[in-house]
PDB file of C-alpha atoms in Angstrom:
ATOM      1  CA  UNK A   1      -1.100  11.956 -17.214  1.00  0.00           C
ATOM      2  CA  UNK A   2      -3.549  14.468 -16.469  1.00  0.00           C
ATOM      3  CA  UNK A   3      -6.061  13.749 -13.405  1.00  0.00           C
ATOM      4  CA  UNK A   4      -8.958  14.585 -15.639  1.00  0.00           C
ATOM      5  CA  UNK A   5      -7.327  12.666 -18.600  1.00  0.00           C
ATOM      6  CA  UNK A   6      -7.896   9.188 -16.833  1.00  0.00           C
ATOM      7  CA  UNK A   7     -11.567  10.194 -15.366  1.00  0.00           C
ATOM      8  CA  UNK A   8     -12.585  10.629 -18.965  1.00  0.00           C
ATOM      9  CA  UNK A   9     -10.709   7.102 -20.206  1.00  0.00           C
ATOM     10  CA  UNK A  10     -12.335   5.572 -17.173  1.00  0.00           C
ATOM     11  CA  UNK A  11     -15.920   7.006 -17.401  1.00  0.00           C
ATOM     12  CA  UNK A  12     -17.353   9.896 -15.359  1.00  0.00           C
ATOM     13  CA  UNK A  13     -19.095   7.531 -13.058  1.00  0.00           C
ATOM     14  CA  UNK A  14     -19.167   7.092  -8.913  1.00  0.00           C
ATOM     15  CA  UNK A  15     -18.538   3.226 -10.013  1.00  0.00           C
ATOM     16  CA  UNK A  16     -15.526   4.145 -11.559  1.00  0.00           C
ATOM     17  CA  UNK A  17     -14.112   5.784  -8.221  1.00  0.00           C
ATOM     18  CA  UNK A  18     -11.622   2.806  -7.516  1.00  0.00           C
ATOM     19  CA  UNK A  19     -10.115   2.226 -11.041  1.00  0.00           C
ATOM     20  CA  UNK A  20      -9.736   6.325 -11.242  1.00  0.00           C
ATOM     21  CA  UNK A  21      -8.348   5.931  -7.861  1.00  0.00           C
ATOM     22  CA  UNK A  22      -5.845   3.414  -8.534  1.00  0.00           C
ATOM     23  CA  UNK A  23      -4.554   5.071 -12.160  1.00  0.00           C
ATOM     24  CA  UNK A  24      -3.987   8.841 -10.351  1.00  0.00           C
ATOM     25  CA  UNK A  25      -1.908   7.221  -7.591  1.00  0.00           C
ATOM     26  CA  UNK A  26       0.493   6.032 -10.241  1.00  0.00           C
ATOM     27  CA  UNK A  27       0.557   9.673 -10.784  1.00  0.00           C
ATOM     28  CA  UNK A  28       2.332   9.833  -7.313  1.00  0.00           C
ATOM     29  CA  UNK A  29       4.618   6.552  -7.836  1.00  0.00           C
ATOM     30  CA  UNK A  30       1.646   4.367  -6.452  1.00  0.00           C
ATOM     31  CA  UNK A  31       2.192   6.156  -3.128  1.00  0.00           C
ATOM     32  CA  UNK A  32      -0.356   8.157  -1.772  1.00  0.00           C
ATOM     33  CA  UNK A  33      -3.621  10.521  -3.265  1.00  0.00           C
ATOM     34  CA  UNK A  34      -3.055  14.337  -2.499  1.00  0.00           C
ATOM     35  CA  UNK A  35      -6.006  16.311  -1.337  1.00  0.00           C
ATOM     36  CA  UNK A  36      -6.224  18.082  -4.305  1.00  0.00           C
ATOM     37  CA  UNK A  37      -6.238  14.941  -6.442  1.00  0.00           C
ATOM     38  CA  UNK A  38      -8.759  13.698  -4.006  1.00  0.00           C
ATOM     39  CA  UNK A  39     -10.856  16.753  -4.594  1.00  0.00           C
ATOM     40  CA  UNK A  40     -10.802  16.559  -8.553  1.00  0.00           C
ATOM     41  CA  UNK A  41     -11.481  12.845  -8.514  1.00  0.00           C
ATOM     42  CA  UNK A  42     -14.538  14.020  -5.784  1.00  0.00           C
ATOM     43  CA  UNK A  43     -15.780  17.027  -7.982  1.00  0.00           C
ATOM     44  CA  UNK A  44     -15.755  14.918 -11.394  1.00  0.00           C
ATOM     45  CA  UNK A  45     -17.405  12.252 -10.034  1.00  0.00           C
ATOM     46  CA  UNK A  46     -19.896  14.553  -8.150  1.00  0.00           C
ATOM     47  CA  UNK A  47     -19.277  12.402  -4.613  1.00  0.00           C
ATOM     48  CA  UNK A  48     -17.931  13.692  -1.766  1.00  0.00           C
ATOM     49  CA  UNK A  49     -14.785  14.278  -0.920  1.00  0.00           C
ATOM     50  CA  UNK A  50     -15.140  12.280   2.572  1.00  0.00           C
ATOM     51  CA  UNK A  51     -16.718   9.524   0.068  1.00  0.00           C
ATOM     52  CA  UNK A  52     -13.376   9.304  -1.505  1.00  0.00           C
ATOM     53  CA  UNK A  53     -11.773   9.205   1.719  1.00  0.00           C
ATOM     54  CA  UNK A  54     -13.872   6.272   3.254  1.00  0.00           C
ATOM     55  CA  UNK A  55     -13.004   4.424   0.075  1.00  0.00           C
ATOM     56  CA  UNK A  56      -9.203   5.215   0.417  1.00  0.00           C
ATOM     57  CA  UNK A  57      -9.746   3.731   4.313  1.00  0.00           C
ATOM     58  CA  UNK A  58     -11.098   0.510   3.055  1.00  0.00           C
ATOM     59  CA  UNK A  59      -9.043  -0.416   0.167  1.00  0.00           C
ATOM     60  CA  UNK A  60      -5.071  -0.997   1.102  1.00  0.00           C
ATOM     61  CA  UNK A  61      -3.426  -0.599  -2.079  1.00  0.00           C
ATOM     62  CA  UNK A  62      -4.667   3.163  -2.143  1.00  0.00           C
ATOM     63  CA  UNK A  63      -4.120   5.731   0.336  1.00  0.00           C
ATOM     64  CA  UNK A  64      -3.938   9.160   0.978  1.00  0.00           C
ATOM     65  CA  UNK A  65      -0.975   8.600   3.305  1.00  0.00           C
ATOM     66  CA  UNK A  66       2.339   9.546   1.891  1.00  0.00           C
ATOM     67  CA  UNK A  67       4.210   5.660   1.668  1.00  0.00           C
ATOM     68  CA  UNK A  68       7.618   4.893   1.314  1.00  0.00           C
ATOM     69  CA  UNK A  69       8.997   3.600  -1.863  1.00  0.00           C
ATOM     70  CA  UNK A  70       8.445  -0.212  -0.490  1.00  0.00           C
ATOM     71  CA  UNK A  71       5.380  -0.529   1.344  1.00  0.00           C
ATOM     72  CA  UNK A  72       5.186  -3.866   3.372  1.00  0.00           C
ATOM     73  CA  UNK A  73       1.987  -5.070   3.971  1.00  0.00           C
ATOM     74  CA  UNK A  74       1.643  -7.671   6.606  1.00  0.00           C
ATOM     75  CA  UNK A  75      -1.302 -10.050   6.655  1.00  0.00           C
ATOM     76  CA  UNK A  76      -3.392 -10.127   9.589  1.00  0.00           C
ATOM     77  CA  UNK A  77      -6.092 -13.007   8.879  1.00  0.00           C
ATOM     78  CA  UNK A  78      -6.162 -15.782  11.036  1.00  0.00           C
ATOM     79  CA  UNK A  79      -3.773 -18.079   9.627  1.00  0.00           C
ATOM     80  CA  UNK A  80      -1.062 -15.348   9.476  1.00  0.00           C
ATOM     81  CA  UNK A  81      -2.252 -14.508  12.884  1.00  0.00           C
ATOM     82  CA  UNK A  82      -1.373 -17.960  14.563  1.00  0.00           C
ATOM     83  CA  UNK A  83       1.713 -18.530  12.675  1.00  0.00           C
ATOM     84  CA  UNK A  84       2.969 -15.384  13.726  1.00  0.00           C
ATOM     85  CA  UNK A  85       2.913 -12.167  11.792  1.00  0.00           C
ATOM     86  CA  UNK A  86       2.780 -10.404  15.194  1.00  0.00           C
ATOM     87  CA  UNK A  87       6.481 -11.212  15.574  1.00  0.00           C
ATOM     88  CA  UNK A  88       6.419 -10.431  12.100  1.00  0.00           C
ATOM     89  CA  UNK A  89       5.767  -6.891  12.680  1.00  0.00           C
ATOM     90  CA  UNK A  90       7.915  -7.034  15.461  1.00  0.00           C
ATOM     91  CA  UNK A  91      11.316  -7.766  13.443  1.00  0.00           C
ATOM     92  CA  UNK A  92      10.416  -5.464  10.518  1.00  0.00           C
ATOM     93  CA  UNK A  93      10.012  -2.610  13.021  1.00  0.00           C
ATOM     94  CA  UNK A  94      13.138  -3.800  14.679  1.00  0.00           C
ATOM     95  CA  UNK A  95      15.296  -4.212  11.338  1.00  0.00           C
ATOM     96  CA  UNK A  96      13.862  -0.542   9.935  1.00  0.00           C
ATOM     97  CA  UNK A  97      13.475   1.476  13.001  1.00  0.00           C
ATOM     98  CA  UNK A  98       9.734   2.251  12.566  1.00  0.00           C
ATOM     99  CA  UNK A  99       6.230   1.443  13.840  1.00  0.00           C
ATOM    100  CA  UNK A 100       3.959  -0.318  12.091  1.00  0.00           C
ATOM    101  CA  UNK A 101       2.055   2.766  10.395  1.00  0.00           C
ATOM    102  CA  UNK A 102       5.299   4.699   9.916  1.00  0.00           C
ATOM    103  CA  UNK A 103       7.753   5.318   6.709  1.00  0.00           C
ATOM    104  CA  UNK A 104      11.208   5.261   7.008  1.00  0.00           C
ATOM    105  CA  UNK A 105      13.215   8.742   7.369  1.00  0.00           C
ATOM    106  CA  UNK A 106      15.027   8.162   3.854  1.00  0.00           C
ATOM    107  CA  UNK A 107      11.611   7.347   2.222  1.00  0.00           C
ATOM    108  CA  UNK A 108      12.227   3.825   1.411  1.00  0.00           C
ATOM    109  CA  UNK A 109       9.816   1.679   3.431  1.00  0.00           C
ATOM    110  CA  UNK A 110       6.294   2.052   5.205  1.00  0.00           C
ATOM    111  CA  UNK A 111       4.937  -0.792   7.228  1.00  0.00           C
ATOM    112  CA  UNK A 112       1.048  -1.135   7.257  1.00  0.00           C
ATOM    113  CA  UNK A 113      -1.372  -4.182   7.765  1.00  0.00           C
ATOM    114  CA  UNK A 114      -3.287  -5.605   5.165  1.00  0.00           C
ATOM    115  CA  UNK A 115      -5.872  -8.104   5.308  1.00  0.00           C
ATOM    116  CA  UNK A 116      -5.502 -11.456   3.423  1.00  0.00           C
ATOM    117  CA  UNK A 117      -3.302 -11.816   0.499  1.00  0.00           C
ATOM    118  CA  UNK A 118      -4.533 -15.117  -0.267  1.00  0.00           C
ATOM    119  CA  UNK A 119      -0.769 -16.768   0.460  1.00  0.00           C
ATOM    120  CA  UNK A 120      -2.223 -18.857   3.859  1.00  0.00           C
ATOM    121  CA  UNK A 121      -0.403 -21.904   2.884  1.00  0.00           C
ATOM    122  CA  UNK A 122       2.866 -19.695   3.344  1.00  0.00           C
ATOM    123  CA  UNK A 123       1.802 -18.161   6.665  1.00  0.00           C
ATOM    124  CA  UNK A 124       2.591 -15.777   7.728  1.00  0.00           C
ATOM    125  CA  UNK A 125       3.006 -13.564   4.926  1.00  0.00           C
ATOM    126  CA  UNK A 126       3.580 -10.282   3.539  1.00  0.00           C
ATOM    127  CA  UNK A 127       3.289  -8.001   0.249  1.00  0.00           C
ATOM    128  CA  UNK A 128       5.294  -5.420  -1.449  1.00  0.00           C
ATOM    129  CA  UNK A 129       4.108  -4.064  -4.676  1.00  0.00           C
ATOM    130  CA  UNK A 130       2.898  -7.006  -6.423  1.00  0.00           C
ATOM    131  CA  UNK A 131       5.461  -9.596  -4.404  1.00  0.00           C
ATOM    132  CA  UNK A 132       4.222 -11.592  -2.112  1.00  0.00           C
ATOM    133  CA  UNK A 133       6.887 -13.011   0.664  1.00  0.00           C
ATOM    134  CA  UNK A 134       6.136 -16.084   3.422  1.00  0.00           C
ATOM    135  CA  UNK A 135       6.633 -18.561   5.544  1.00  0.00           C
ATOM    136  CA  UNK A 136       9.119 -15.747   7.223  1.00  0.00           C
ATOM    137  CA  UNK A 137      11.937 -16.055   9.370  1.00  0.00           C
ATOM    138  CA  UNK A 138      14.294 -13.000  10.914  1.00  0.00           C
ATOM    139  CA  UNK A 139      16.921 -14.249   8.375  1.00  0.00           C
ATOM    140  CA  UNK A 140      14.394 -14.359   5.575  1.00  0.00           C
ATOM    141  CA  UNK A 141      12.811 -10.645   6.559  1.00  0.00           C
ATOM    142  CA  UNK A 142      16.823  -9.584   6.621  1.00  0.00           C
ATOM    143  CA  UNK A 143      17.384 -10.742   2.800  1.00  0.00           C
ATOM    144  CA  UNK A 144      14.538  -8.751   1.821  1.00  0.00           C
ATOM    145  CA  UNK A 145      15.270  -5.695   3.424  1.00  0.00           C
ATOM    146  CA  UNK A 146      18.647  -6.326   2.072  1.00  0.00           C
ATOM    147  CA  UNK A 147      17.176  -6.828  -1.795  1.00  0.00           C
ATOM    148  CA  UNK A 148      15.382  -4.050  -1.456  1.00  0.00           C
ATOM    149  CA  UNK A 149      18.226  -1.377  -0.748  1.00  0.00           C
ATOM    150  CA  UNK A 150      20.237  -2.952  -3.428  1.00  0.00           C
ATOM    151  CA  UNK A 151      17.811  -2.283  -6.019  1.00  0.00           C
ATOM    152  CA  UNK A 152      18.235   1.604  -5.190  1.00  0.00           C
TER     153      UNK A 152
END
């Protein structure tokens, strides 16, 4: 669909920016805004382009960040926090041979950090697309990795 397509469905308004945000990402696979996108979306809506960019900062489910095909976002609210999630971070880097930050060389995973994901009675916890994982072990982080390649 056409960049300008889904600023028109949407309305040409700045309080439109994330819903126009969200739809041209899909545009990309749901993984990342190019700076060209960012600059029509900018222009249309007659913000700023560094607007747009403070807005991609803030939200996590848009980015301008190229992301892997699975992006894992770890929690890192309080309850996550003490049950965890550091070690978390620690086996996922372990398991895919990244930072937290990075995307795997074959483009399948990204790790980032998220704040809540409203799953604190599962602590710690993570999300991938619209999944949410917890109460995570080594074993458990393993099987999802594991899921994931298998659905290649």
């Amino acid at each position: 669909m056409d960049i300008k397509k889904i600023i028109e469905e949407k309305g040409k308004k700045p309080e439109n920016a994330i819903q126009i945000l969200k739809e041209v990402q899909k545009i990309n696979n749901y993984k990342y805004l190019s700076s060209p996108q960012i600059k029509i979306i900018a222009d249309e809506l007659g913000l700023s382009e560094s607007k747009i960019v403070s807005l991609l900062s803030f939200y996590t489910l848009i980015t301008e960040k190229y992301r892997g095909k699975y992006v894992i976002q770890i929690c890192t609210n309080v309850s996550c926090y003490v049950n965890g999630s550091n070690n978390i971070v620690k086996e996922f880097e372990k398991e895919l041979g990244i930072k937290m930050g990075e995307t795997t060389s074959d483009g399948l995973f990204t790790l980032e950090y998220t704040s809540c994901i409203g799953c604190c009675n599962i602590a710690p916890a993570i999300r991938i697309g619209n999944k949410k994982f917890g109460e995570l072990t080594p074993q458990k982080i393993q099987a999802i990795i594991s899921k994931c390649r298998e659905n290649l």
